[in-house]
Coordinates of C-alpha atoms in Angstrom, one line a residue:
Chain F
M23 CA 7.0 44.5 -52.3
D24 CA 7.2 41.2 -51.2
P25 CA 4.9 40.7 -48.3
R26 CA 7.0 37.7 -47.2
R27 CA 10.0 39.4 -47.6
T28 CA 9.0 42.8 -45.2
L29 CA 7.6 40.2 -43.2
L30 CA 10.9 38.7 -42.5
L31 CA 12.9 41.9 -42.7
T32 CA 9.9 42.9 -40.0
L33 CA 10.5 40.0 -37.3
F34 CA 14.4 40.3 -37.9
D35 CA 14.6 44.4 -37.4
L36 CA 12.1 43.7 -34.0
R37 CA 13.8 41.1 -32.4
H38 CA 17.0 42.5 -32.7
S39 CA 15.8 45.9 -31.5
V40 CA 15.1 45.0 -27.6
F41 CA 17.6 44.6 -26.1
K42 CA 19.2 46.4 -28.2
V43 CA 20.4 50.5 -27.3
K44 CA 17.9 50.7 -31.2
G45 CA 15.1 49.7 -28.7
L46 CA 16.7 50.3 -25.6
L47 CA 16.6 54.2 -26.5
F48 CA 12.9 54.1 -26.1
L49 CA 12.1 51.4 -23.4
L50 CA 14.0 52.6 -20.8
P51 CA 12.0 55.9 -20.6
F52 CA 9.2 54.6 -21.8
L53 CA 9.4 52.2 -18.5
L54 CA 10.5 54.7 -15.7
Y55 CA 8.5 57.0 -16.7
W56 CA 5.1 54.0 -16.6
L57 CA 6.7 52.7 -13.2
A58 CA 6.7 56.5 -11.8
I59 CA 3.2 57.0 -12.9
L60 CA 1.0 53.7 -12.1
Q61 CA 3.4 53.8 -8.5
L62 CA 1.2 57.5 -8.1
L63 CA -1.2 55.9 -9.3
H64 CA -0.8 52.9 -6.6
D65 CA -0.3 55.2 -3.9
G66 CA -3.2 57.0 -3.9
G67 CA -3.7 59.1 -6.8
A68 CA -6.7 57.1 -8.7
E69 CA -8.6 57.5 -6.3
F70 CA -7.8 61.4 -5.7
V71 CA -8.6 60.9 -9.5
V72 CA -12.0 61.0 -8.5
S73 CA -12.7 62.8 -5.5
Q74 CA -14.1 65.6 -5.4
Q75 CA -10.7 67.7 -6.1
G76 CA -9.9 65.6 -8.5
M77 CA -12.7 66.6 -10.9
L78 CA -12.4 69.8 -10.6
I79 CA -9.4 70.5 -11.4
S80 CA -10.1 68.0 -14.6
T81 CA -12.7 70.3 -15.6
L82 CA -10.5 72.8 -15.5
L83 CA -8.6 71.3 -18.3
L84 CA -11.9 69.2 -20.0
T85 CA -15.3 70.6 -20.2
P86 CA -17.6 68.4 -17.9
D87 CA -19.0 66.1 -20.1
V88 CA -16.2 64.3 -21.6
T89 CA -14.6 64.5 -17.6
R90 CA -17.7 62.2 -17.0
A91 CA -17.5 60.4 -19.8
L92 CA -13.7 59.9 -18.6
F93 CA -13.7 59.9 -14.4
I94 CA -17.5 58.9 -13.9
D95 CA -18.4 56.0 -16.4
N96 CA -15.3 54.1 -17.5
P97 CA -12.6 53.4 -15.4
A98 CA -11.2 56.4 -14.2
V99 CA -7.4 54.6 -14.2
L100 CA -7.6 53.9 -17.7
S101 CA -8.7 56.7 -18.9
M102 CA -5.3 59.0 -17.1
T103 CA -3.5 56.5 -18.9
L104 CA -5.6 57.3 -22.3
M105 CA -4.7 60.8 -21.3
L106 CA -0.7 61.1 -20.0
G107 CA -0.4 58.5 -22.9
L108 CA -1.8 61.0 -25.7
T109 CA 0.0 64.1 -23.9
T110 CA 3.9 61.8 -23.8
L111 CA 3.7 60.0 -26.4
P112 CA 5.2 62.5 -29.5
L113 CA 8.5 62.3 -27.3
F114 CA 8.8 58.5 -27.2
C115 CA 6.9 58.1 -30.3
M116 CA 10.8 60.0 -31.8
L117 CA 12.2 58.0 -29.4
A118 CA 11.0 54.8 -30.9
G119 CA 11.7 55.8 -34.5
C120 CA 14.3 58.1 -34.5
N121 CA 16.4 55.5 -35.9
Q122 CA 14.5 53.5 -38.4
L123 CA 17.1 53.4 -40.9
A124 CA 19.7 56.8 -40.0
A125 CA 22.5 54.9 -38.6
D126 CA 22.7 51.5 -41.0
A127 CA 21.8 53.6 -43.3
G128 CA 25.2 55.8 -42.1
R129 CA 27.2 52.7 -41.7
N130 CA 26.1 51.5 -45.4
S131 CA 25.1 48.6 -43.2
F132 CA 21.8 48.3 -46.3
R133 CA 24.2 47.2 -48.9
F134 CA 24.3 43.4 -47.7
L135 CA 20.3 43.8 -47.9
L136 CA 19.6 45.9 -50.9
T137 CA 20.3 43.1 -53.5
R138 CA 18.2 40.8 -51.4
C139 CA 15.2 42.9 -50.6
T140 CA 13.1 45.9 -52.6
R141 CA 14.4 49.8 -50.1
S142 CA 10.3 49.5 -50.3
E143 CA 10.5 46.5 -48.2
L144 CA 13.5 48.1 -46.3
F145 CA 11.8 51.3 -45.3
V146 CA 7.9 49.4 -44.8
S147 CA 9.9 46.9 -43.3
R148 CA 11.8 48.7 -40.3
Y149 CA 8.5 51.8 -39.6
L150 CA 6.3 48.0 -39.5
S151 CA 9.0 46.6 -36.5
A152 CA 8.9 50.3 -35.0
C153 CA 4.9 51.0 -34.9
L154 CA 5.3 47.0 -33.2
L155 CA 7.8 48.2 -31.0
V156 CA 5.3 50.5 -29.8
A157 CA 2.6 48.5 -30.0
V158 CA 3.7 45.7 -28.1
A159 CA 5.0 48.3 -25.1
M160 CA 1.3 50.0 -25.2
G161 CA 0.4 46.2 -25.4
L162 CA 2.4 45.1 -21.9
L163 CA 1.3 48.7 -20.3
I164 CA -2.4 48.4 -20.3
V165 CA -2.1 44.8 -19.0
A166 CA -1.1 46.0 -15.9
V167 CA -3.2 49.7 -15.7
T168 CA -6.2 47.4 -16.6
L169 CA -5.7 44.9 -13.4
M170 CA -5.2 48.2 -11.4
S171 CA -8.2 49.5 -12.2
L172 CA -10.3 46.3 -11.7
H173 CA -9.0 46.7 -8.1
I174 CA -9.0 50.0 -7.9
D175 CA -12.5 51.6 -9.4
Q176 CA -14.1 48.5 -9.5
K177 CA -15.9 48.8 -13.2
P178 CA -17.6 45.6 -14.5
L179 CA -15.4 43.7 -15.8
L180 CA -15.9 43.7 -19.5
T181 CA -17.0 47.5 -19.3
T182 CA -12.8 47.8 -17.9
L183 CA -11.7 44.8 -20.8
T184 CA -13.6 46.2 -23.5
Y185 CA -12.3 50.3 -22.3
A186 CA -9.3 48.6 -21.9
A187 CA -8.8 47.6 -25.5
W188 CA -10.2 50.6 -27.2
I189 CA -7.7 52.8 -25.3
L190 CA -5.3 50.3 -26.3
A191 CA -6.4 50.8 -30.3
V192 CA -6.6 54.5 -29.3
L193 CA -2.8 55.7 -28.8
V194 CA -1.2 52.6 -31.2
I195 CA -3.6 54.8 -33.9
Y196 CA -2.9 57.8 -32.2
A197 CA 1.5 56.0 -32.6
L198 CA 1.5 55.7 -35.9
P199 CA 1.7 58.7 -37.9
L200 CA 4.4 59.8 -34.8
I201 CA 6.2 56.7 -36.5
A202 CA 6.0 58.2 -39.3
F203 CA 7.3 61.8 -38.5
M204 CA 10.2 60.6 -37.9
S205 CA 10.5 57.6 -40.9
I206 CA 11.0 61.5 -43.1
F207 CA 14.2 62.6 -40.9
S208 CA 15.3 58.5 -40.3
S209 CA 15.5 58.4 -43.2
M210 CA 17.7 61.6 -45.0
M211 CA 20.0 61.6 -41.2
S212 CA 23.1 59.2 -40.8
G213 CA 22.4 59.0 -37.1
T214 CA 20.2 58.4 -34.4
V215 CA 21.2 61.5 -32.8
G216 CA 20.6 63.7 -35.8
A217 CA 17.9 62.3 -36.6
F218 CA 16.1 62.1 -32.9
L219 CA 17.2 65.9 -33.4
S220 CA 16.1 66.4 -35.8
G221 CA 12.5 65.1 -35.8
S222 CA 12.2 66.8 -32.5
S223 CA 13.0 69.8 -33.5
V224 CA 11.4 70.4 -37.3
F225 CA 8.1 68.7 -34.6
F226 CA 8.6 71.6 -31.6
V227 CA 8.8 74.4 -34.2
L228 CA 6.3 72.9 -36.3
M229 CA 3.7 72.5 -33.1
M230 CA 4.4 76.6 -31.3
I231 CA 3.8 77.9 -35.5
S232 CA 0.7 76.2 -35.7
R233 CA -1.0 77.1 -32.0
W234 CA 0.5 81.3 -32.6
L235 CA -0.3 81.8 -36.1
D236 CA -3.6 79.3 -36.4
D237 CA -5.7 82.2 -36.6
D238 CA -4.6 83.4 -39.6
Y239 CA -3.5 79.9 -41.0
P240 CA -5.9 78.0 -40.0
A241 CA -4.2 74.7 -42.5
L242 CA -0.9 75.3 -39.8
F243 CA -3.3 73.9 -37.0
Y244 CA -3.6 70.3 -39.6
V245 CA 0.1 70.0 -39.6
L246 CA 1.1 67.3 -37.2
P247 CA -1.1 64.4 -36.0
N248 CA -1.5 66.2 -32.3
S249 CA -3.6 69.5 -33.1
L250 CA -7.6 66.6 -33.4
K251 CA -5.5 64.9 -30.1
A252 CA -8.3 66.9 -28.0
S253 CA -10.7 64.3 -30.0
L254 CA -9.4 61.7 -28.4
Y255 CA -10.0 61.7 -24.8
D256 CA -13.9 62.6 -25.6
V257 CA -15.2 58.9 -25.3
Y258 CA -18.7 59.7 -27.1
S259 CA -17.8 62.4 -29.6
P260 CA -18.9 60.5 -33.0
D261 CA -15.6 62.8 -34.7
I262 CA -13.3 60.5 -32.8
M263 CA -13.2 57.2 -36.3
L264 CA -13.3 60.5 -38.3
S265 CA -10.4 61.6 -36.2
L266 CA -8.5 58.1 -35.6
A267 CA -8.9 58.1 -39.7
A268 CA -7.1 60.6 -39.6
M269 CA -4.2 59.3 -38.1
L270 CA -4.5 56.9 -40.1
A271 CA -4.0 59.8 -43.0
Y272 CA -1.0 60.5 -41.4
S273 CA 0.7 58.1 -41.4
V274 CA 0.2 57.6 -45.0
V275 CA 1.1 61.3 -45.6
Y276 CA 4.9 60.7 -43.5
L277 CA 5.6 57.8 -44.7
S278 CA 5.6 58.6 -48.4
L279 CA 7.0 61.5 -47.6
G280 CA 10.5 59.5 -45.8
W281 CA 10.0 56.4 -48.3
L282 CA 10.2 59.5 -51.6
L283 CA 13.8 60.7 -49.4
F284 CA 14.2 56.7 -48.9
Q285 CA 14.4 56.0 -52.7
R286 CA 17.0 59.2 -53.3
R287 CA 19.3 58.5 -51.1
S288 CA 22.7 57.0 -51.5
V289 CA 22.8 54.1 -49.3
Chain Z
M4 CA 25.3 39.2 -68.0
I5 CA 25.8 43.1 -68.3
E6 CA 24.3 45.7 -70.1
C7 CA 26.0 48.7 -69.0
R8 CA 24.1 51.9 -72.0
N9 CA 25.2 55.3 -71.2
L10 CA 25.7 55.3 -67.6
V11 CA 26.0 58.3 -66.6
K12 CA 26.7 59.4 -62.4
S13 CA 28.0 62.3 -61.2
Y14 CA 28.3 63.8 -57.2
G15 CA 27.7 67.6 -57.2
R16 CA 30.3 68.6 -60.4
V17 CA 32.5 65.3 -60.3
R18 CA 31.7 62.8 -63.1
A19 CA 32.0 59.3 -61.8
I20 CA 30.5 58.0 -65.0
N21 CA 30.9 59.4 -68.0
D22 CA 28.9 58.2 -71.0
L23 CA 29.5 54.3 -70.3
T24 CA 28.2 51.4 -72.5
F25 CA 29.6 48.4 -73.1
D26 CA 28.2 44.2 -73.0
V27 CA 29.7 41.6 -70.4
D28 CA 28.8 37.9 -71.6
A29 CA 28.1 35.5 -68.7
G30 CA 31.3 32.8 -68.4
P31 CA 34.6 33.4 -66.5
P32 CA 35.9 36.0 -64.1
I33 CA 35.9 39.8 -65.5
G34 CA 38.6 42.8 -64.1
L35 CA 37.6 46.3 -63.2
V36 CA 40.8 47.7 -63.5
G37 CA 41.3 51.4 -63.4
P38 CA 42.9 54.3 -61.7
N39 CA 42.1 55.8 -57.9
G40 CA 39.2 57.7 -59.2
A41 CA 38.0 55.9 -62.7
G42 CA 34.3 55.4 -61.4
K43 CA 35.1 50.9 -60.7
T44 CA 32.9 51.8 -57.1
T45 CA 30.0 54.0 -58.0
L46 CA 30.1 52.1 -61.2
F47 CA 29.7 48.2 -59.0
S48 CA 27.5 50.7 -56.6
L49 CA 24.9 51.1 -60.0
I50 CA 24.9 47.4 -61.0
S51 CA 23.9 46.7 -57.2
G52 CA 20.8 49.6 -57.3
F53 CA 22.9 51.1 -54.3
L54 CA 22.9 54.2 -56.3
T55 CA 20.6 55.9 -59.5
A56 CA 21.9 56.7 -62.6
D57 CA 21.9 60.5 -63.5
S58 CA 20.8 59.2 -67.0
G59 CA 21.6 55.6 -69.0
T60 CA 20.5 51.8 -68.7
V61 CA 22.4 49.3 -66.3
R62 CA 20.8 45.5 -66.9
V63 CA 22.1 42.8 -65.0
D64 CA 20.3 39.6 -67.0
G65 CA 18.4 41.2 -68.5
I66 CA 16.7 43.7 -66.3
D67 CA 16.3 46.2 -65.3
A68 CA 18.9 47.4 -61.8
D69 CA 16.4 49.6 -60.1
S70 CA 13.8 46.2 -60.2
S71 CA 12.5 44.0 -58.0
R72 CA 12.5 41.0 -60.1
R73 CA 16.5 41.4 -59.6
N74 CA 17.1 40.3 -56.3
G75 CA 18.9 37.1 -55.2
I76 CA 20.5 37.8 -59.1
I77 CA 23.4 39.9 -57.7
G78 CA 25.5 38.8 -54.6
I79 CA 28.2 41.6 -54.3
L80 CA 31.3 42.6 -51.8
P81 CA 31.1 45.1 -51.3
Q82 CA 34.4 47.7 -50.5
D83 CA 34.9 48.1 -46.6
A84 CA 30.3 48.1 -46.1
P85 CA 29.8 46.5 -42.2
F86 CA 27.2 44.3 -41.6
L87 CA 25.0 44.8 -39.4
K88 CA 26.0 45.8 -35.5
G89 CA 25.3 43.5 -33.1
I90 CA 23.7 41.2 -34.5
R91 CA 25.6 37.4 -34.7
V92 CA 27.0 36.5 -38.0
R93 CA 24.6 33.6 -38.1
D94 CA 21.3 35.6 -37.5
Q95 CA 22.8 37.8 -40.9
L96 CA 23.8 34.9 -43.2
D97 CA 19.8 33.3 -41.8
L98 CA 18.8 36.7 -42.7
F99 CA 20.2 36.4 -46.5
A100 CA 19.2 33.3 -46.9
R101 CA 15.8 33.4 -45.6
L102 CA 15.6 36.9 -48.4
Q103 CA 16.5 34.8 -51.3
G104 CA 13.5 32.4 -50.8
M105 CA 15.4 29.5 -49.2
S106 CA 12.4 28.5 -45.6
A107 CA 14.7 28.0 -42.1
R108 CA 16.2 24.5 -42.7
E109 CA 17.3 25.7 -46.6
A110 CA 18.7 28.7 -44.7
I111 CA 20.5 27.2 -41.8
E112 CA 22.4 24.4 -44.0
V113 CA 23.6 27.2 -47.0
T114 CA 24.7 29.2 -44.3
R115 CA 26.8 26.1 -42.9
T116 CA 27.9 24.8 -46.0
V117 CA 28.8 28.2 -47.7
T118 CA 31.2 29.5 -43.9
T119 CA 32.7 26.1 -43.7
D120 CA 33.7 26.6 -47.6
F121 CA 35.8 30.0 -46.6
G122 CA 36.6 28.9 -43.6
V123 CA 34.5 31.3 -41.1
A124 CA 32.2 28.9 -39.3
D125 CA 33.8 28.7 -36.4
L126 CA 32.6 33.2 -36.7
L127 CA 28.9 32.2 -36.9
D128 CA 28.5 33.4 -33.4
R129 CA 30.7 36.6 -33.5
K130 CA 29.3 39.6 -33.8
P131 CA 30.1 41.9 -37.4
E132 CA 32.2 44.7 -34.8
H133 CA 34.2 41.2 -32.7
L134 CA 36.1 40.2 -35.8
S135 CA 38.9 41.1 -37.8
H136 CA 39.4 42.9 -41.2
G137 CA 40.1 39.6 -42.6
Q138 CA 37.9 38.0 -40.6
R139 CA 35.4 40.0 -41.8
K140 CA 35.8 39.9 -45.1
R141 CA 36.2 36.5 -45.3
V142 CA 32.4 36.6 -43.8
A143 CA 31.4 38.9 -46.2
L144 CA 32.8 37.3 -49.3
A145 CA 30.6 33.7 -47.7
Q146 CA 27.8 36.2 -47.9
S147 CA 28.3 37.2 -51.3
I148 CA 28.3 34.3 -52.7
I149 CA 25.0 32.9 -50.6
G150 CA 21.9 31.3 -52.7
Q151 CA 23.2 31.1 -55.4
P152 CA 23.5 34.4 -58.0
K153 CA 23.9 34.5 -61.1
L154 CA 26.5 37.4 -60.7
V155 CA 28.8 38.0 -58.2
L156 CA 30.5 42.0 -58.2
L157 CA 34.0 41.6 -56.1
D158 CA 35.5 44.8 -54.8
E159 CA 39.2 44.7 -53.7
P160 CA 38.3 41.4 -52.4
T161 CA 41.8 39.8 -50.8
S162 CA 43.3 43.3 -50.1
G163 CA 44.2 43.5 -46.3
L164 CA 44.5 39.5 -46.2
D165 CA 47.2 38.2 -45.6
P166 CA 48.9 36.0 -49.2
V167 CA 47.7 32.5 -48.0
V168 CA 44.2 33.7 -47.3
A169 CA 44.7 36.5 -49.9
D170 CA 45.1 32.8 -51.9
D171 CA 42.4 30.9 -51.3
V172 CA 40.4 33.6 -52.2
R173 CA 41.1 33.2 -55.6
R174 CA 41.1 29.1 -55.9
L175 CA 37.8 29.9 -54.0
I176 CA 36.7 31.8 -57.4
Q177 CA 38.3 29.5 -59.4
S178 CA 35.5 27.5 -57.5
R179 CA 32.7 29.3 -57.8
A180 CA 33.8 30.9 -61.1
H181 CA 31.9 28.0 -63.7
A182 CA 28.6 28.8 -62.4
I183 CA 28.7 32.3 -60.9
T184 CA 30.1 35.4 -63.2
F185 CA 32.4 37.2 -61.3
M186 CA 33.2 40.7 -61.8
I187 CA 35.5 41.6 -59.6
S188 CA 37.4 45.1 -59.6
S189 CA 41.2 45.1 -58.0
H190 CA 44.1 46.8 -58.6
N191 CA 46.1 43.9 -57.7
L192 CA 46.8 42.7 -61.6
A193 CA 48.9 39.6 -61.1
E194 CA 45.9 38.4 -59.4
L195 CA 43.0 40.0 -62.3
E196 CA 46.2 38.1 -64.1
D197 CA 45.5 35.1 -63.4
I198 CA 41.8 34.7 -62.7
C199 CA 40.3 36.9 -64.8
E200 CA 39.3 35.9 -69.0
T201 CA 38.2 39.3 -69.8
I202 CA 39.3 42.9 -68.8
I203 CA 36.8 46.1 -68.4
V204 CA 39.5 49.6 -68.1
I205 CA 38.0 52.9 -67.4
N206 CA 39.2 56.0 -66.6
E207 CA 37.5 58.9 -65.6
G208 CA 34.5 57.4 -65.6
R209 CA 34.7 56.3 -69.8
L210 CA 35.7 53.1 -71.6
V211 CA 38.7 52.9 -72.3
V212 CA 38.8 48.8 -73.2
A213 CA 36.8 46.2 -72.5
T214 CA 38.7 42.4 -73.8
S215 CA 40.8 39.9 -73.2
V216 CA 43.6 39.2 -70.6
A217 CA 45.3 38.0 -74.0
E218 CA 44.6 40.2 -76.3
L219 CA 45.4 43.5 -73.8
R220 CA 49.0 41.3 -73.1
G221 CA 49.5 41.1 -77.1
R222 CA 49.1 44.8 -77.2
D223 CA 52.5 45.7 -76.0
Q224 CA 54.7 44.6 -79.0
R225 CA 57.3 43.2 -77.1
L226 CA 60.4 39.9 -77.9
R227 CA 61.7 39.4 -74.2
V228 CA 64.1 36.9 -74.7
R229 CA 66.4 35.8 -71.6
L230 CA 69.4 34.1 -72.5
A231 CA 71.5 31.9 -70.7
N232 CA 75.1 34.0 -71.7
P233 CA 75.3 37.4 -72.2
A234 CA 74.7 39.1 -75.8
D235 CA 77.4 41.0 -77.8
D236 CA 77.0 44.0 -78.6
A237 CA 77.3 43.0 -82.4
M238 CA 74.3 40.5 -81.6
I239 CA 72.6 43.6 -80.2
A240 CA 73.0 45.4 -83.3
R241 CA 72.2 42.5 -85.9
L242 CA 68.6 41.5 -83.9
G243 CA 68.4 45.9 -84.5
R244 CA 67.9 44.9 -88.2
I245 CA 65.6 42.3 -88.1
E246 CA 62.5 44.4 -90.4
G247 CA 60.0 45.8 -88.3
V248 CA 62.0 45.7 -85.3
V249 CA 61.7 49.2 -83.7
D250 CA 64.7 49.4 -81.1
V251 CA 66.8 46.4 -79.2
T252 CA 67.5 47.3 -75.0
C253 CA 68.6 45.2 -72.0
A254 CA 66.7 44.5 -69.4
N255 CA 67.9 46.0 -65.1
N256 CA 72.0 46.9 -68.3
D257 CA 72.1 43.2 -68.8
L258 CA 73.1 41.6 -71.5
K259 CA 71.2 38.4 -70.8
Q260 CA 67.9 40.1 -71.2
I261 CA 66.7 41.7 -74.0
I262 CA 64.1 43.8 -75.4
I263 CA 62.1 44.0 -78.7
R264 CA 60.0 46.3 -79.5
Y265 CA 58.5 46.2 -82.9
D266 CA 55.8 47.3 -85.2
C267 CA 54.9 44.4 -87.7
M268 CA 51.8 42.4 -87.8
D269 CA 53.5 39.3 -87.8
P270 CA 55.6 38.5 -84.6
D271 CA 55.8 34.9 -85.2
R272 CA 57.6 35.3 -88.9
L273 CA 60.1 37.8 -86.5
Q274 CA 60.3 34.6 -83.5
M275 CA 60.9 32.6 -85.4
E276 CA 64.7 35.0 -87.9
V277 CA 65.2 35.5 -83.5
L278 CA 66.2 32.6 -82.7
G279 CA 67.6 31.7 -86.0
L280 CA 69.7 34.4 -85.2
M281 CA 70.5 33.5 -81.7
Q282 CA 71.0 29.5 -82.9
A283 CA 73.8 31.2 -85.3
A284 CA 75.4 32.7 -82.5
G285 CA 75.6 29.4 -80.4
L286 CA 73.2 31.6 -77.9
P287 CA 71.0 29.1 -76.0
V288 CA 67.8 30.8 -75.2
V289 CA 66.6 30.1 -72.1
E290 CA 62.9 31.8 -72.3
L291 CA 61.1 33.7 -75.1
S292 CA 58.3 35.6 -75.2
Q293 CA 55.8 37.9 -77.0
G294 CA 54.3 40.8 -75.3
G295 CA 53.7 42.0 -71.5
K296 CA 52.7 41.8 -68.0
L297 CA 49.4 43.3 -68.3
A298 CA 50.5 45.4 -65.6
E299 CA 52.5 47.4 -68.4
G300 CA 49.0 47.0 -70.8
I301 CA 46.5 49.2 -69.2
L302 CA 49.3 51.9 -68.1
R303 CA 50.1 52.5 -71.2
L304 CA 46.3 51.9 -71.7
V305 CA 45.2 54.4 -69.0
R306 CA 48.6 57.1 -69.9
D307 CA 47.5 56.6 -73.8
E308 CA 43.7 58.0 -73.3
K309 CA 45.3 60.7 -70.9

């Protein structure tokens, strides 16, 4: 695999995704959702989160230690973004990752490229491009939330900036296996809709099965990366680095599956 | 240039390519001919690496078709394959050039040169979906030679083009043939006869013949004689009595166009005898040609194969 060609293909795809259906499919819902959330936080939601009532509700979902770490020790607005981000990322990553290869492969458009690059370069570049798109969108979101946090949470500047960088890293790393998961379906299907529907259906079914059968078959619980999501909230947990490493491992496994399918695919 | 060894490719139960073996040297354009479903497009896809063979090998310039070292060696005009949707022609051609190792500046220059040569420079800022079929074909042809590949596979390069553009395309292929080996799949046999020196005929995924155009023409053992005045029945009978002549007929019942089918090892002697008879009878010969048209030779081969 040639790094120069992979980089060329990645940047080309990223540049031509942003304002096209491929990118807008992810960017528009992402933008609308987070605008609504930021509006809510701006209109008093952030103060509510750190109020006694808010903290009480939070303790219904999280342990008291995690609640304190998220909403007292660290900037609450950023913590809220982390929680909402981790919850909604699977959907956004499905939207961002469903069209890595499917539509172009279905139209045979790769034929002009494949005498000049390898399938591996094409596969990896499309994955990296989707990851970069999500990372850039997340980065812009975190910048906006950090500015809001500095205004609302009143924590020291360095604490806020460090925590913001940490949250961005966690969210981006969590996105990697989710986009890799979609590469499997994008390698198989011949259209964006088909790749999205098949990917999201399998994700949903696997999630249900892993919840129902985790007592009898504990290994099933770990089929999807969101089984480790809870450990990513707990910023003081020693397991958090292990969970982040696991996200990279999930990415490698899913990418290998997608790569195998794309290698065998007729283009 | 191309080495195919025992190549097999099936789609389900259908064998599109069936134990195909042939070698092609670098040089003048090569025609790939066969009836619909013969496996021509599948063969191109295997050579380009779009498809993986079930068994056998295909090497281009000594490099396996699925090797990453093959990048840039092959250019292709695939049949009906579209460019990436929604992206300007210029950006796509620049990318192709850069993928072949050129700098950004070189890529711009090469894109400008090839599109000017193919008369599509004015289409560079258009999106592929806004081009007509003929314009897309010409742009696709231009991309196939970006980076000066050693082998260019052209799948029906002139289908859907008007006669003037088709002729331009043929001239462009011929003008580049000194540096690039073209392999052209086409149903337009007259076009292949004009451009190519070697013809590969395949049928039902098998090799029928790989030979020169001249050899293929020569396999048709016929002499065609065009006369200024009509011949009479006595002349026809005399021609039929020449040693080695199988039969004598008139094309379209026109006694000025005589076809002599023969079965002998010395067609030159036969020609001399025919000319001698015509001269003795005072019949001016306007044209005398040996062998048939390429199309007839190929049709007979394919029919014999069936």
